Every structure is written in structure tokens, then in C-alpha cells.
Amino acid sequence: MTLVMKFGGTSVGSAQAMRETAVLIKNSQKQWGQTVAIVSAMGSKPVKVTDLLLQGAHSAANGDGETYQQLADQLRQIHYEAIDGLLAPDGERQQILAENGRFIDRFADLCKAVCVLGELSPRALDTVGGMGEQMSARILAAHLRQNGTPAEAIDATELIVTDSNFQNATPRFDLTKQKTVSRIRPLLAQGIVPIVTGFIAANADGITTTLGRGGSDYTGAILGEALAADEVWIWTDVDGVMTADPRLVPNAQSIPQLSYREVSELAFYGAKVLHPKTMRPCVENGIPLRIKNTFNPEHPGTVIVPDAPNGNGGIKAVTAIKNLSLITVEGKGMMGIPGIAARTFGAVARDNQSVLLISQASSEQSICFAAPDEATNSIIASLEAEFKVELERKDVDRIWAHEPVSIVTIVGAGMRGTPGISGRIFTALGAEKVNAIAIAQGSSECSISVVVDDADTATAVAQIHDLI
Ligand code: ADP
Ligand code: ASP
Ligand code: MG
């Protein structure tokens, strides 16, 4: 039996957390026979190593020659403390310290180059941003070896082949499967636990790419698929997927079972607990996915299955994405012009922006969609260029943005065919005077999304959470 387990930033965030993670790996090795572990960069909240690395690169690009040096010291300290707490002086300590030191020196060298050139490419960001995983994997593997579990740190650049879309690369499955099987299977056969870096991969030329922020979850699913694993487990710092973000709603509860569809909606609409791309490799290969708490391993957490039982009244969870803008194209003359929607979204796509929600009035007098706040100006400029003639003719009256807004999404497969759900949602929002600016229902009827003023987000989420 093969189990793929991914450990998030907090699960490797300190010497103590790594010790607990190592125990989980050791136990799983006994129970499952073959275990592959994937690790994120160290991330004891609120300091995440990946954030520090990227911050260093960005500050250097702005001509700041000092911040990255301070960050290098901070990175040295964080990793030194972990190594000091985990590795005995007469063992591999010196070697791992030296290896980590080399990554941090390289970080500082790259930042220096960026500072001199005044230019930071997505490719350089991936090289710098991925170093956290390379360091944590080496520390954890050495700690496991020291405690009698054979383990080897492996950079996923050796396993996962992607396109060259730096910062958000897409894996090429056949090549990934070949490389992963030929590198990992022999280790598993010898009883060695591969400790693989999450987040990073490489293009066909071997240049480091990354799978997008939070992408280590996706690494877990990719390797699960490549190795035809029996299960994929995501270890984090909460008891599975909860009815709401526990930081926003303190009485949020863990959800025992969710369907792939439900959890995909939650992840897409902001529930940070799982990267939205994680589900696809698991669904397509029927691999069960579990989310569990490293700091409370006895808790069953959440299991993601093809069809989960319907929850109470249909609503299972509520989530939100903040800092968005709602962009509207409106005009009385739009009714007669064919292809307005296609042209609108064509212009947005050419601008390389993605749209999170769309709502169109039936008379076609307006079409509106939500996009990240920071993309507003560039999207409006693209739309104004696209509809230049229509704007001059006043067929399109205006293109404007309402910002900042957030999308609050209510998820539950049981909402399908349960009458009155929308009524309860809008009554709950109305009771606290939260205005619904736009509404969209997922075609699967497994989610309803409501756009509200950003300032109303917490109230809206709390009101809807009370309905669960
Ligand atoms: P990791 O480093 O383990 O990947 P993340 O910080 O990426 O951890 O994701 C876990 C965090 O996601 C939790 O600590 C919690 O604050 C947040 N979160 C947001 N929404 C939810 C939700 N619906 N259920 C559980 N956690 C959530
Ligand atoms: N370390 C990466 C990030 O912070 C990937 C991850 O944690 O999943 O985005
Ligand atoms: Mg995460």
C-alpha cells in the first residue's frame, strides 16, 4: 500500500513540529509499508519562509540593497534553530547546516544580482521562492535518518515536469509519471521514505518552476497520481476542512465528509486549507483524499469522497474571497450587439486575468464579473479598447468598477433541490443589513455566491454560518 502525505508549513514550522511530523511518518511507514512525504517550506505563523524569500527578491528589485540581507539573517536563524533542535552535533548536523547555508548564500547572491539589474523575472522568483522547501526537506530527512527511519530528501525538480509558465506552472503528466516512478519506486522498495519538496517543479530544460502559492497540496496530488497511491493525506494545522475559516468564525466545526465537487468549490472560492488544483488528480484516479491535523492526529479530520451525504438543510460551509472588484459593462444599446459577452471575456483573457464570477442581466443591458482588485485598471483599459466604437456610439454607456468587494460562497451538494435555501440566505444577510450586490449560482447547484461590500464580509460569513 502506498500513502502520500503532504505536510504544510506549520507542520514543519519548528523543531517541535518537525519532531511530530517525523513520528507521523514513522507510524505511517509501519502501517502502510510505503510512504512518500511532501513538505512545504517552514511556516510557523505568522512568519512563512516562502514569504521572506519572495519579499527579499521584491525588495531587491526595488533597489533596496539591505532588506534582503536582513532577511537572509532571519532565514539563517529560523533554519539554524530547527537544525539545532533536531540534529545531534556528532551526526549530520554540520553537513545539513552547511547545505542550508549554501541555499541562503545563493538567495542573497540572487537578490544582489536582482538589485544590481533592477529587474526581477518570474523565473528568478521561482528559483528564489522554492528554496524554502529545499531546506526544510533536507532537515526533516536528516532528522528521520538520525532516528532510525531511512529517508532521502528529493527536490521535485527531479520528478515533476511542467510547462514554462513560471509562478503557476502546469505539469505534463506522462513525463512526470515516468520520472517519478523511476526515481521514487526503487527507494520505496528499499524501505526508504522519500521526503520531497512541495511547490517546486522544473520545465523540460530543468529550470525550476513553481505550482503557484499554496501549491504543495497540489504536489501531493500529482505524486499520488504518478505513483497510483492508495490515498493522499494533507496534514495541516486544523482538524480538516471546517464549516468556515476558523480565523473568521471561531466556532467553525470540522466537516467529517465532503465530496470532491464541494471541496473544489470551497477551495476555488477562498478556503485556503486546500489548493484548488489538488482535487483533479485525485478525482480522476479515484484516490481518496484526507485532511488531518498534525497537532491533533487522533482527530479523523475530513475525508473527501465522490459523493458525500447531504448536510443539515443543504448548507455545509461558507467561505469568502476579499479584495475583489466587480466590473460592469453596461449600456442600453448592448441588447442588439452580438457577442458582447464573448468580446468582454476575450478582452479580459488577453489581459491574462481570470474571472471569479459572472452575472448577466437577462435583458443583456449589463454584464458584470468579479476579478482581483489589483487587476481592475488594466481590465478596464482592455475593455475600453475593445468597446471603443460602441462607447463612442453610446451603445455601451459605461464600463466601471465597484470596489473593494468580496465574494461570499455557500457550499453544499444538498442545496440542490432543497427549496427555500436562497430565501434563508438573503433573510440572514438582510437581518444585518448586508446588501447583495450580485449573485451567481454554480451550475452544479452545489454553491451559491453572493458579492457584498468588502467591509461586510465578516458579518455576511457569520450570518450564513449561523444557518449551518
Ligand atoms: P498549510 O501550511 O498546512 O498548507 P495553510 O495555511 O495553507 O496551511 O492552510 C490551513 C489554514 O487554512 C488554516 O490554518 C485556516 O486558517 C485556513 N482556512 C481557511 N478556510 C478554512 C476552512 N474552511 N477550513 C479549514 N481551514 C481553513
Ligand atoms: N511554501 C509555498 C507557499 O507558501 C507552498 C505551500 O506552502 O503550499 O506558497
Ligand atoms: Mg497551504
Short mmCIF file of C-alpha atoms and ligand atoms in Angstrom, two decimals:
data_model
loop_
_atom_site.label_atom_id
_atom_site.label_comp_id
_atom_site.label_asym_id
_atom_site.label_seq_id
_atom_site.Cartn_x
_atom_site.Cartn_y
_atom_site.Cartn_z
CA MET A 1 0.00 0.00 0.00
CA THR A 2 1.31 3.46 -0.85
CA LEU A 3 0.38 6.54 1.14
CA VAL A 4 1.36 10.03 0.00
CA MET A 5 1.36 12.57 2.83
CA LYS A 6 1.87 16.30 2.46
CA PHE A 7 2.95 18.37 5.46
CA GLY A 8 2.18 22.08 5.38
CA GLY A 9 4.27 25.00 6.60
CA THR A 10 3.20 24.83 10.24
CA SER A 11 3.74 21.04 10.32
CA VAL A 12 7.44 21.69 9.65
CA GLY A 13 7.45 25.19 11.18
CA SER A 14 9.74 24.46 14.16
CA ALA A 15 11.92 21.70 15.59
CA GLN A 16 9.00 20.54 17.73
CA ALA A 17 6.59 20.46 14.77
CA MET A 18 9.13 18.53 12.66
CA ARG A 19 9.52 16.03 15.50
CA GLU A 20 5.75 15.41 15.49
CA THR A 21 5.75 15.15 11.70
CA ALA A 22 8.58 12.61 11.86
CA VAL A 23 6.54 10.45 14.28
CA LEU A 24 3.57 10.52 11.87
CA ILE A 25 5.85 9.48 9.00
CA LYS A 26 7.40 6.69 11.01
CA ASN A 27 3.98 5.32 12.08
CA SER A 28 2.63 5.51 8.57
CA GLN A 29 5.68 3.68 7.23
CA LYS A 30 4.85 0.85 9.65
CA GLN A 31 1.15 0.77 8.78
CA TRP A 32 1.23 1.37 5.03
CA GLY A 33 4.55 -0.13 4.06
CA GLN A 34 5.35 2.60 1.54
CA THR A 35 5.14 6.27 2.44
CA VAL A 36 6.09 9.35 0.47
CA ALA A 37 6.22 12.65 2.35
CA ILE A 38 5.97 16.06 0.73
CA VAL A 39 6.97 19.13 2.69
CA SER A 40 6.31 22.84 2.46
CA ALA A 41 8.79 25.50 3.46
CA MET A 42 8.94 26.19 7.21
CA GLY A 43 5.98 28.36 8.13
CA SER A 44 5.45 28.93 11.82
CA LYS A 45 2.69 31.53 11.78
CA PRO A 46 2.89 34.43 11.05
CA VAL A 47 6.38 34.08 9.54
CA LYS A 48 6.44 31.98 6.41
CA VAL A 49 9.81 31.25 4.84
CA THR A 50 8.36 31.47 1.31
CA ASP A 51 7.09 34.97 2.08
CA LEU A 52 10.52 36.03 3.36
CA LEU A 53 12.26 34.69 0.26
CA LEU A 54 9.87 36.45 -2.11
CA GLN A 55 9.96 39.63 -0.08
CA GLY A 56 13.76 39.61 -0.39
CA ALA A 57 13.59 39.33 -4.16
CA HIS A 58 10.95 42.07 -4.48
CA SER A 59 12.77 44.49 -2.21
CA ALA A 60 15.98 43.92 -4.16
CA ALA A 61 14.17 44.63 -7.42
CA ASN A 62 13.13 47.96 -5.93
CA GLY A 63 16.75 48.87 -5.44
CA ASP A 64 16.82 48.11 -1.71
CA GLY A 65 20.20 46.54 -1.00
CA GLU A 66 19.67 45.98 2.72
CA THR A 67 16.36 44.24 3.34
CA TYR A 68 17.39 41.01 1.65
CA GLN A 69 20.49 40.86 3.83
CA GLN A 70 18.39 41.19 6.97
CA LEU A 71 16.03 38.55 5.60
CA ALA A 72 18.99 36.26 4.90
CA ASP A 73 19.97 36.57 8.58
CA GLN A 74 16.40 35.85 9.64
CA LEU A 75 16.28 32.79 7.34
CA ARG A 76 19.59 31.56 8.76
CA GLN A 77 18.23 31.94 12.28
CA ILE A 78 14.95 30.09 11.56
CA HIS A 79 16.70 27.14 9.95
CA TYR A 80 19.54 27.14 12.44
CA GLU A 81 17.08 26.84 15.33
CA ALA A 82 15.36 23.88 13.69
CA ILE A 83 18.65 22.12 12.91
CA ASP A 84 19.98 22.85 16.38
CA GLY A 85 16.83 21.45 17.98
CA LEU A 86 16.71 18.33 15.82
CA LEU A 87 20.15 17.13 14.82
CA ALA A 88 22.84 15.86 17.17
CA PRO A 89 26.28 17.51 16.91
CA ASP A 90 28.01 14.21 16.27
CA GLY A 91 25.61 13.31 13.43
CA GLU A 92 24.67 15.12 10.26
CA ARG A 93 24.22 18.50 11.89
CA GLN A 94 27.26 20.20 10.34
CA GLN A 95 26.52 18.91 6.89
CA ILE A 96 22.87 19.99 6.94
CA LEU A 97 23.84 23.38 8.38
CA ALA A 98 26.30 23.82 5.53
CA GLU A 99 23.73 22.76 2.89
CA ASN A 100 21.14 25.17 4.28
CA GLY A 101 23.80 27.88 4.46
CA ARG A 102 24.52 27.40 0.77
CA PHE A 103 20.86 27.93 -0.13
CA ILE A 104 20.74 31.12 1.91
CA ASP A 105 24.00 32.38 0.38
CA ARG A 106 22.52 31.69 -3.05
CA PHE A 107 19.37 33.57 -2.06
CA ALA A 108 21.49 36.59 -1.08
CA ASP A 109 23.57 36.34 -4.29
CA LEU A 110 20.46 36.20 -6.46
CA CYS A 111 18.91 39.15 -4.62
CA LYS A 112 22.14 41.09 -5.10
CA ALA A 113 22.03 40.38 -8.85
CA VAL A 114 18.38 41.42 -8.97
CA CYS A 115 19.22 44.62 -7.10
CA VAL A 116 22.08 45.48 -9.50
CA LEU A 117 20.00 44.74 -12.60
CA GLY A 118 16.85 46.31 -11.18
CA GLU A 119 14.89 43.54 -12.83
CA LEU A 120 13.07 40.53 -11.43
CA SER A 121 11.70 37.86 -13.76
CA PRO A 122 9.04 35.26 -12.88
CA ARG A 123 11.75 32.68 -13.50
CA ALA A 124 14.04 34.23 -10.88
CA LEU A 125 11.12 34.45 -8.44
CA ASP A 126 10.57 30.70 -8.76
CA THR A 127 14.23 29.90 -8.15
CA VAL A 128 14.30 32.09 -5.06
CA GLY A 129 10.79 31.23 -3.80
CA GLY A 130 11.34 27.47 -3.97
CA MET A 131 14.39 27.38 -1.72
CA GLY A 132 12.34 27.09 1.47
CA GLU A 133 11.11 23.63 0.51
CA GLN A 134 14.63 22.58 -0.45
CA MET A 135 15.86 23.50 3.03
CA SER A 136 13.00 22.00 5.06
CA ALA A 137 13.11 18.69 3.14
CA ARG A 138 16.81 18.27 3.92
CA ILE A 139 16.35 18.98 7.63
CA LEU A 140 13.41 16.61 8.03
CA ALA A 141 15.10 13.78 6.11
CA ALA A 142 18.23 14.08 8.26
CA HIS A 143 16.13 14.04 11.43
CA LEU A 144 14.32 10.89 10.30
CA ARG A 145 17.62 9.16 9.48
CA GLN A 146 19.01 10.12 12.86
CA ASN A 147 16.01 8.47 14.49
CA GLY A 148 16.27 5.25 12.57
CA THR A 149 13.86 5.83 9.66
CA PRO A 150 15.72 5.61 6.35
CA ALA A 151 14.82 8.79 4.42
CA GLU A 152 16.12 10.78 1.47
CA ALA A 153 15.44 14.41 0.60
CA ILE A 154 14.45 14.83 -3.04
CA ASP A 155 13.90 18.02 -5.00
CA ALA A 156 10.68 17.76 -7.00
CA THR A 157 12.61 19.36 -9.88
CA GLU A 158 13.78 15.77 -10.45
CA LEU A 159 10.21 14.46 -10.58
CA ILE A 160 7.64 16.93 -11.86
CA VAL A 161 7.98 18.28 -15.40
CA THR A 162 5.93 21.38 -16.17
CA ASP A 163 5.49 23.95 -18.90
CA SER A 164 7.44 27.21 -18.58
CA ASN A 165 4.61 29.22 -17.08
CA PHE A 166 6.74 30.34 -14.15
CA GLN A 167 4.88 31.01 -10.88
CA ASN A 168 1.87 28.97 -11.95
CA ALA A 169 3.23 26.09 -13.98
CA THR A 170 1.18 23.18 -15.31
CA PRO A 171 2.54 19.64 -15.03
CA ARG A 172 2.99 17.41 -18.06
CA PHE A 173 1.64 14.19 -16.78
CA ASP A 174 3.36 11.50 -18.85
CA LEU A 175 6.86 12.83 -18.28
CA THR A 176 6.12 13.40 -14.60
CA LYS A 177 4.85 9.88 -14.15
CA GLN A 178 7.91 8.38 -15.84
CA LYS A 179 10.38 10.41 -13.81
CA THR A 180 8.54 9.95 -10.53
CA VAL A 181 8.12 6.21 -10.86
CA SER A 182 11.72 5.62 -11.87
CA ARG A 183 13.14 7.80 -9.08
CA ILE A 184 10.73 7.01 -6.23
CA ARG A 185 9.71 3.36 -6.65
CA PRO A 186 13.25 1.98 -6.10
CA LEU A 187 13.52 3.97 -2.86
CA LEU A 188 10.16 2.69 -1.64
CA ALA A 189 11.18 -0.86 -2.49
CA GLN A 190 14.20 -0.43 -0.21
CA GLY A 191 12.08 0.90 2.64
CA ILE A 192 13.39 4.46 2.25
CA VAL A 193 10.94 7.33 2.78
CA PRO A 194 11.34 10.00 0.08
CA ILE A 195 10.97 13.49 1.58
CA VAL A 196 10.01 15.51 -1.46
CA THR A 197 9.89 19.29 -1.76
CA GLY A 198 6.38 20.63 -2.34
CA PHE A 199 5.64 23.65 -4.54
CA ILE A 200 8.57 23.35 -6.96
CA ALA A 201 8.96 21.52 -10.24
CA ALA A 202 11.06 22.06 -13.39
CA ASN A 203 10.41 22.72 -17.04
CA ALA A 204 11.74 20.43 -19.76
CA ASP A 205 15.08 22.28 -19.62
CA GLY A 206 15.41 21.59 -15.91
CA ILE A 207 14.76 25.20 -14.87
CA THR A 208 12.89 25.50 -11.58
CA THR A 209 9.20 26.42 -11.81
CA THR A 210 6.55 26.62 -9.09
CA LEU A 211 2.95 25.45 -8.99
CA GLY A 212 1.50 28.67 -7.53
CA ARG A 213 1.25 29.85 -3.93
CA GLY A 214 -0.03 27.14 -1.64
CA GLY A 215 0.92 24.64 -4.34
CA SER A 216 2.43 21.94 -2.11
CA ASP A 217 -1.03 20.41 -1.73
CA TYR A 218 -1.05 20.04 -5.50
CA THR A 219 2.40 18.39 -5.38
CA GLY A 220 0.86 15.80 -3.06
CA ALA A 221 -1.92 15.03 -5.52
CA ILE A 222 0.44 14.98 -8.54
CA LEU A 223 2.73 12.46 -6.87
CA GLY A 224 -0.29 10.50 -5.64
CA GLU A 225 -1.45 10.17 -9.22
CA ALA A 226 2.00 9.40 -10.65
CA LEU A 227 2.57 6.65 -8.10
CA ALA A 228 -1.03 5.38 -8.21
CA ALA A 229 -1.14 5.88 -4.44
CA ASP A 230 -3.88 4.30 -2.35
CA GLU A 231 -4.57 7.56 -0.52
CA VAL A 232 -3.31 11.14 -0.31
CA TRP A 233 -3.30 12.84 3.10
CA ILE A 234 -2.84 16.57 3.63
CA TRP A 235 -1.52 17.34 7.11
CA THR A 236 -2.14 20.90 8.29
CA ASP A 237 -2.81 22.84 11.49
CA VAL A 238 -6.62 22.50 11.74
CA ASP A 239 -8.92 19.46 12.16
CA GLY A 240 -9.68 19.17 8.44
CA VAL A 241 -11.93 21.32 6.29
CA MET A 242 -14.16 23.40 8.52
CA THR A 243 -17.58 24.97 8.12
CA ALA A 244 -15.82 28.36 7.74
CA ASP A 245 -12.34 29.84 8.04
CA PRO A 246 -11.65 29.38 11.76
CA ARG A 247 -9.84 32.74 11.80
CA LEU A 248 -13.08 34.46 10.74
CA VAL A 249 -15.55 32.25 12.60
CA PRO A 250 -14.18 30.96 15.90
CA ASN A 251 -16.97 28.38 16.36
CA ALA A 252 -16.38 26.78 12.94
CA GLN A 253 -16.63 22.97 13.07
CA SER A 254 -14.70 20.27 11.29
CA ILE A 255 -16.67 18.59 8.46
CA PRO A 256 -16.29 14.77 8.50
CA GLN A 257 -17.02 14.19 4.79
CA LEU A 258 -17.17 16.34 1.68
CA SER A 259 -17.46 15.47 -1.98
CA TYR A 260 -14.73 16.40 -4.45
CA ARG A 261 -17.18 18.85 -6.01
CA GLU A 262 -17.94 20.57 -2.71
CA VAL A 263 -14.35 20.90 -1.66
CA SER A 264 -13.37 22.18 -5.12
CA GLU A 265 -15.93 24.98 -4.80
CA LEU A 266 -14.64 25.81 -1.32
CA ALA A 267 -11.02 25.85 -2.42
CA PHE A 268 -11.74 27.90 -5.55
CA TYR A 269 -13.70 30.44 -3.51
CA GLY A 270 -11.03 31.06 -0.94
CA ALA A 271 -10.82 28.26 1.64
CA LYS A 272 -7.05 28.27 1.96
CA VAL A 273 -6.92 24.83 3.54
CA LEU A 274 -6.56 23.17 0.11
CA HIS A 275 -5.03 24.42 -3.12
CA PRO A 276 -7.84 24.39 -5.74
CA LYS A 277 -5.90 22.19 -8.18
CA THR A 278 -5.40 19.41 -5.64
CA MET A 279 -8.67 17.64 -6.30
CA ARG A 280 -8.39 16.91 -10.01
CA PRO A 281 -5.65 14.24 -9.96
CA CYS A 282 -7.46 12.57 -7.06
CA VAL A 283 -10.94 12.61 -8.64
CA GLU A 284 -9.68 11.38 -11.98
CA ASN A 285 -7.91 8.45 -10.39
CA GLY A 286 -10.39 7.76 -7.61
CA ILE A 287 -7.77 8.41 -4.92
CA PRO A 288 -9.33 9.20 -1.51
CA LEU A 289 -8.07 12.47 -0.05
CA ARG A 290 -7.92 13.22 3.68
CA ILE A 291 -7.16 16.43 5.51
CA LYS A 292 -5.78 16.00 9.02
CA ASN A 293 -4.24 17.97 11.85
CA THR A 294 -0.56 17.31 12.61
CA PHE A 295 -1.10 18.73 16.09
CA ASN A 296 -4.18 16.59 16.79
CA PRO A 297 -3.54 13.42 14.79
CA GLU A 298 -6.19 11.35 16.59
CA HIS A 299 -8.91 13.57 15.13
CA PRO A 300 -10.31 11.94 11.97
CA GLY A 301 -10.26 15.27 10.07
CA THR A 302 -12.08 15.41 6.73
CA VAL A 303 -12.30 12.74 4.08
CA ILE A 304 -13.06 13.77 0.51
CA VAL A 305 -15.11 11.18 -1.37
CA PRO A 306 -17.01 11.05 -4.69
CA ASP A 307 -20.41 11.57 -3.04
CA ALA A 308 -20.78 12.81 0.49
CA PRO A 309 -24.03 12.68 2.48
CA ASN A 310 -26.09 15.84 2.36
CA GLY A 311 -25.72 18.06 5.37
CA ASN A 312 -28.28 19.74 7.52
CA GLY A 313 -30.57 21.81 5.28
CA GLY A 314 -28.05 21.51 2.49
CA ILE A 315 -25.53 24.16 3.57
CA LYS A 316 -22.22 22.66 4.62
CA ALA A 317 -19.74 25.50 4.62
CA VAL A 318 -19.24 29.16 3.82
CA THR A 319 -16.14 30.83 2.52
CA ALA A 320 -15.06 34.25 1.25
CA ILE A 321 -12.52 35.91 -1.01
CA LYS A 322 -11.74 39.52 -0.20
CA ASN A 323 -10.14 42.37 -2.15
CA LEU A 324 -12.00 41.95 -5.40
CA SER A 325 -13.66 44.34 -7.74
CA LEU A 326 -16.94 43.91 -9.59
CA ILE A 327 -16.57 45.24 -13.11
CA THR A 328 -19.70 46.13 -15.08
CA VAL A 329 -20.14 46.76 -18.78
CA GLU A 330 -23.49 48.45 -19.29
CA GLY A 331 -25.46 50.19 -21.99
CA LYS A 332 -28.96 50.23 -23.40
CA GLY A 333 -27.63 49.61 -26.88
CA MET A 334 -25.93 46.37 -25.89
CA MET A 335 -29.05 44.33 -26.47
CA GLY A 336 -28.63 44.35 -30.23
CA ILE A 337 -24.90 43.79 -30.47
CA PRO A 338 -23.94 40.16 -30.94
CA GLY A 339 -21.11 38.63 -29.00
CA ILE A 340 -20.83 41.21 -26.19
CA ALA A 341 -20.06 38.54 -23.60
CA ALA A 342 -17.51 36.82 -25.82
CA ARG A 343 -15.78 40.12 -26.53
CA THR A 344 -15.85 41.13 -22.86
CA PHE A 345 -14.22 37.92 -21.66
CA GLY A 346 -11.94 37.80 -24.69
CA ALA A 347 -10.55 41.19 -23.67
CA VAL A 348 -10.12 40.03 -20.06
CA ALA A 349 -8.36 36.85 -21.19
CA ARG A 350 -6.00 38.78 -23.48
CA ASP A 351 -5.11 40.79 -20.42
CA ASN A 352 -4.19 37.46 -18.79
CA GLN A 353 -6.67 37.93 -15.96
CA SER A 354 -9.04 35.36 -14.60
CA VAL A 355 -12.63 35.94 -13.68
CA LEU A 356 -14.09 34.52 -10.48
CA LEU A 357 -17.80 35.03 -11.02
CA ILE A 358 -20.09 36.27 -13.79
CA SER A 359 -23.60 37.62 -13.66
CA GLN A 360 -25.64 38.94 -16.56
CA ALA A 361 -28.98 40.70 -16.52
CA SER A 362 -31.45 38.90 -18.79
CA SER A 363 -32.08 41.91 -20.97
CA GLU A 364 -28.33 42.00 -21.72
CA GLN A 365 -28.23 45.59 -20.61
CA SER A 366 -25.36 44.84 -18.32
CA ILE A 367 -22.84 42.17 -17.73
CA CYS A 368 -20.72 42.09 -14.61
CA PHE A 369 -17.92 39.97 -13.26
CA ALA A 370 -15.59 39.80 -10.30
CA ALA A 371 -11.80 39.96 -10.65
CA PRO A 372 -8.88 40.64 -8.30
CA ASP A 373 -8.81 44.24 -7.14
CA GLU A 374 -5.27 44.88 -8.37
CA ALA A 375 -6.26 43.91 -11.93
CA THR A 376 -9.09 46.48 -12.16
CA ASN A 377 -7.29 49.26 -14.01
CA SER A 378 -5.75 47.04 -16.59
CA ILE A 379 -9.02 45.16 -17.22
CA ILE A 380 -10.96 48.40 -17.64
CA ALA A 381 -8.34 49.69 -20.08
CA SER A 382 -8.62 46.48 -22.14
CA LEU A 383 -12.40 46.69 -22.17
CA GLU A 384 -12.37 50.34 -23.17
CA ALA A 385 -10.10 49.47 -26.08
CA GLU A 386 -12.32 46.54 -27.09
CA PHE A 387 -15.53 48.61 -26.97
CA LYS A 388 -14.08 51.89 -28.28
CA VAL A 389 -16.57 52.14 -31.15
CA GLU A 390 -19.57 51.12 -29.01
CA LEU A 391 -18.60 53.63 -26.33
CA GLU A 392 -18.40 56.41 -28.91
CA ARG A 393 -21.77 55.41 -30.31
CA LYS A 394 -23.19 55.19 -26.76
CA ASP A 395 -24.28 51.61 -27.33
CA VAL A 396 -22.14 50.89 -24.29
CA ASP A 397 -22.73 53.66 -21.74
CA ARG A 398 -20.01 52.88 -19.28
CA ILE A 399 -17.52 50.40 -18.01
CA TRP A 400 -16.94 50.77 -14.32
CA ALA A 401 -15.80 49.02 -11.18
CA HIS A 402 -17.34 48.65 -7.76
CA GLU A 403 -14.52 48.04 -5.29
CA PRO A 404 -13.48 46.66 -2.92
CA VAL A 405 -15.96 43.82 -2.79
CA SER A 406 -15.79 40.22 -1.67
CA ILE A 407 -17.43 37.02 -2.84
CA VAL A 408 -19.11 35.01 -0.11
CA THR A 409 -19.77 31.44 -1.28
CA ILE A 410 -22.13 28.98 0.33
CA VAL A 411 -21.37 25.34 -0.44
CA GLY A 412 -23.31 22.10 -0.05
CA ALA A 413 -24.43 19.49 -2.57
CA GLY A 414 -27.65 19.12 -0.59
CA MET A 415 -28.70 22.61 -1.63
CA ARG A 416 -29.79 21.11 -4.92
CA GLY A 417 -33.50 20.57 -4.78
CA THR A 418 -33.87 21.98 -1.27
CA PRO A 419 -36.38 24.77 -1.69
CA GLY A 420 -36.00 27.94 0.30
CA ILE A 421 -32.20 27.92 0.67
CA SER A 422 -31.76 31.23 -1.15
CA GLY A 423 -34.58 32.72 0.89
CA ARG A 424 -32.87 31.76 4.14
CA ILE A 425 -29.54 33.13 2.91
CA PHE A 426 -30.94 36.52 1.88
CA THR A 427 -33.06 36.82 5.01
CA ALA A 428 -29.95 36.18 7.11
CA LEU A 429 -27.97 38.80 5.18
CA GLY A 430 -30.84 41.29 5.26
CA ALA A 431 -31.17 40.92 9.03
CA GLU A 432 -27.74 42.54 9.39
CA LYS A 433 -28.34 44.99 6.52
CA VAL A 434 -25.80 43.32 4.24
CA ASN A 435 -26.56 44.28 0.67
CA ALA A 436 -26.13 41.59 -2.02
CA ILE A 437 -24.56 43.41 -4.96
CA ALA A 438 -24.61 40.43 -7.35
CA ILE A 439 -25.47 36.77 -7.14
CA ALA A 440 -24.39 33.67 -9.04
CA GLN A 441 -25.31 30.06 -8.60
CA GLY A 442 -22.86 27.37 -9.65
CA SER A 443 -24.26 25.24 -12.44
CA SER A 444 -23.73 22.18 -10.29
CA GLU A 445 -26.14 23.79 -7.77
CA CYS A 446 -23.55 22.91 -5.21
CA SER A 447 -22.69 26.54 -4.49
CA ILE A 448 -24.26 29.97 -4.36
CA SER A 449 -22.04 33.04 -4.44
CA VAL A 450 -23.03 36.48 -3.26
CA VAL A 451 -20.98 39.62 -3.92
CA VAL A 452 -21.01 42.01 -0.95
CA ASP A 453 -19.08 45.11 0.07
CA ASP A 454 -15.68 44.10 1.36
CA ALA A 455 -16.48 45.73 4.70
CA ASP A 456 -19.48 43.41 5.14
CA THR A 457 -17.50 40.18 4.64
CA ALA A 458 -17.18 39.08 8.26
CA THR A 459 -20.83 39.85 9.04
CA ALA A 460 -22.04 38.04 5.94
CA VAL A 461 -19.95 34.96 6.69
CA ALA A 462 -21.07 34.89 10.34
CA GLN A 463 -24.75 35.29 9.41
CA ILE A 464 -24.61 32.46 6.91
CA HIS A 465 -22.57 30.28 9.23
CA ASP A 466 -25.40 30.51 11.75
CA LEU A 467 -27.64 28.73 9.22
CA ILE A 468 -25.46 25.59 9.18
P1 ADP B 1 -0.54 24.62 5.31
O1 ADP B 1 0.74 25.37 5.52
O2 ADP B 1 -0.67 23.43 6.21
O3 ADP B 1 -0.78 24.31 3.87
P2 ADP B 1 -2.45 26.78 5.11
O4 ADP B 1 -2.23 27.98 5.96
O5 ADP B 1 -2.12 26.83 3.68
O6 ADP B 1 -1.68 25.59 5.84
O7 ADP B 1 -3.97 26.28 5.24
C1 ADP B 1 -4.53 25.99 6.51
C2 ADP B 1 -5.28 27.20 7.02
O8 ADP B 1 -6.40 27.45 6.16
C3 ADP B 1 -5.91 27.03 8.37
O9 ADP B 1 -5.00 27.30 9.39
C4 ADP B 1 -7.06 28.03 8.33
O10 ADP B 1 -6.66 29.23 8.93
C5 ADP B 1 -7.27 28.32 6.85
N1 ADP B 1 -8.64 28.05 6.40
C6 ADP B 1 -9.39 28.89 5.64
N2 ADP B 1 -10.60 28.38 5.42
C7 ADP B 1 -10.66 27.18 6.02
C8 ADP B 1 -11.65 26.16 6.13
N3 ADP B 1 -12.85 26.27 5.56
N4 ADP B 1 -11.34 25.06 6.83
C9 ADP B 1 -10.13 24.93 7.40
N5 ADP B 1 -9.16 25.85 7.34
C10 ADP B 1 -9.40 26.97 6.65
N1 ASP B 2 5.57 27.25 0.52
C1 ASP B 2 4.67 27.53 -0.58
C2 ASP B 2 3.84 28.77 -0.27
O1 ASP B 2 3.97 29.33 0.80
C3 ASP B 2 3.81 26.36 -0.94
C4 ASP B 2 2.89 25.86 0.15
O2 ASP B 2 3.08 26.17 1.34
O3 ASP B 2 1.98 25.10 -0.19
O4 ASP B 2 3.08 29.19 -1.10
MG MG B 3 -1.42 25.50 2.26
#
